Coordinates of C-alpha atoms in Angstrom, one line a residue:
E15 CA 5.9 11.6 -7.4
E16 CA 2.9 9.8 -8.9
P17 CA 2.6 6.1 -8.2
T18 CA 3.1 3.7 -11.1
P19 CA -0.3 2.7 -12.4
A20 CA -1.4 -0.8 -13.3
V21 CA -1.0 -1.9 -16.9
D22 CA -3.6 -3.7 -19.1
D23 CA -2.1 -7.2 -18.7
D24 CA -1.9 -7.1 -14.9
I25 CA -4.0 -9.5 -12.9
D26 CA -7.2 -8.1 -11.4
A27 CA -5.8 -8.0 -7.9
V28 CA -3.0 -5.6 -9.0
K29 CA -5.5 -3.5 -10.8
Q30 CA -7.8 -3.4 -7.8
L31 CA -4.9 -2.4 -5.4
C32 CA -3.8 0.3 -7.8
S33 CA -7.3 1.7 -8.1
M34 CA -7.2 2.1 -4.3
G35 CA -4.2 4.4 -4.6
F36 CA -1.3 2.0 -4.1
S37 CA 1.5 2.0 -6.7
R38 CA 1.9 -1.0 -9.0
T39 CA 5.2 -1.9 -7.2
Q40 CA 3.5 -1.8 -3.8
A41 CA 0.6 -4.0 -5.1
V42 CA 2.9 -6.6 -6.8
M43 CA 5.2 -6.8 -3.8
A44 CA 2.3 -7.2 -1.3
L45 CA 0.6 -9.9 -3.4
E46 CA 3.9 -11.8 -3.9
N47 CA 4.6 -11.6 -0.1
H48 CA 1.2 -12.9 0.7
G49 CA 0.8 -15.7 -1.8
Y50 CA -1.5 -13.6 -4.1
D51 CA -4.1 -13.5 -1.3
M52 CA -5.8 -10.2 -2.1
Q53 CA -7.2 -9.6 1.4
R54 CA -3.9 -10.3 3.2
A55 CA -2.0 -8.1 0.7
L56 CA -4.5 -5.3 1.2
N57 CA -4.3 -5.6 5.0
S58 CA -0.5 -5.4 4.8
L59 CA -0.6 -2.3 2.6
L60 CA -3.1 -0.6 4.9
G61 CA -1.0 -1.5 7.9
E62 CA 2.0 0.1 6.3
H63 CA -0.1 3.1 5.4
D64 CA -1.3 3.4 9.0
L65 CA 2.2 3.1 10.4
Q66 CA 3.5 5.8 8.1
H67 CA 0.7 8.2 8.9
G68 CA 0.8 7.4 12.6
R69 CA 4.5 8.2 12.7
Q70 CA 3.8 11.5 11.0
D71 CA 1.1 12.3 13.5
V72 CA 3.5 11.6 16.4
D73 CA 6.2 13.7 14.8
A74 CA 3.7 16.6 14.4
L75 CA 2.7 16.4 18.0
H76 CA 6.4 16.5 19.1
A77 CA 7.0 19.5 16.8
A78 CA 4.0 21.3 18.3
G79 CA 5.4 20.7 21.8
A80 CA 2.9 18.2 23.0
S81 CA 4.0 15.3 25.1

């Protein structure tokens, strides 16, 4: 499923986060959760991204029989 893109009347921070590959919903929620601080919002999104990919990497290792 394609992420929802930014719209023309979004604030620049939403547009920037969407241009980095995050969905509009993710961008808006992160900005709201961090007082519209772009850097903190981005860090939180990148942290979530790393956690999701890290978990997938661990699952792949387990599936391959590594311990």
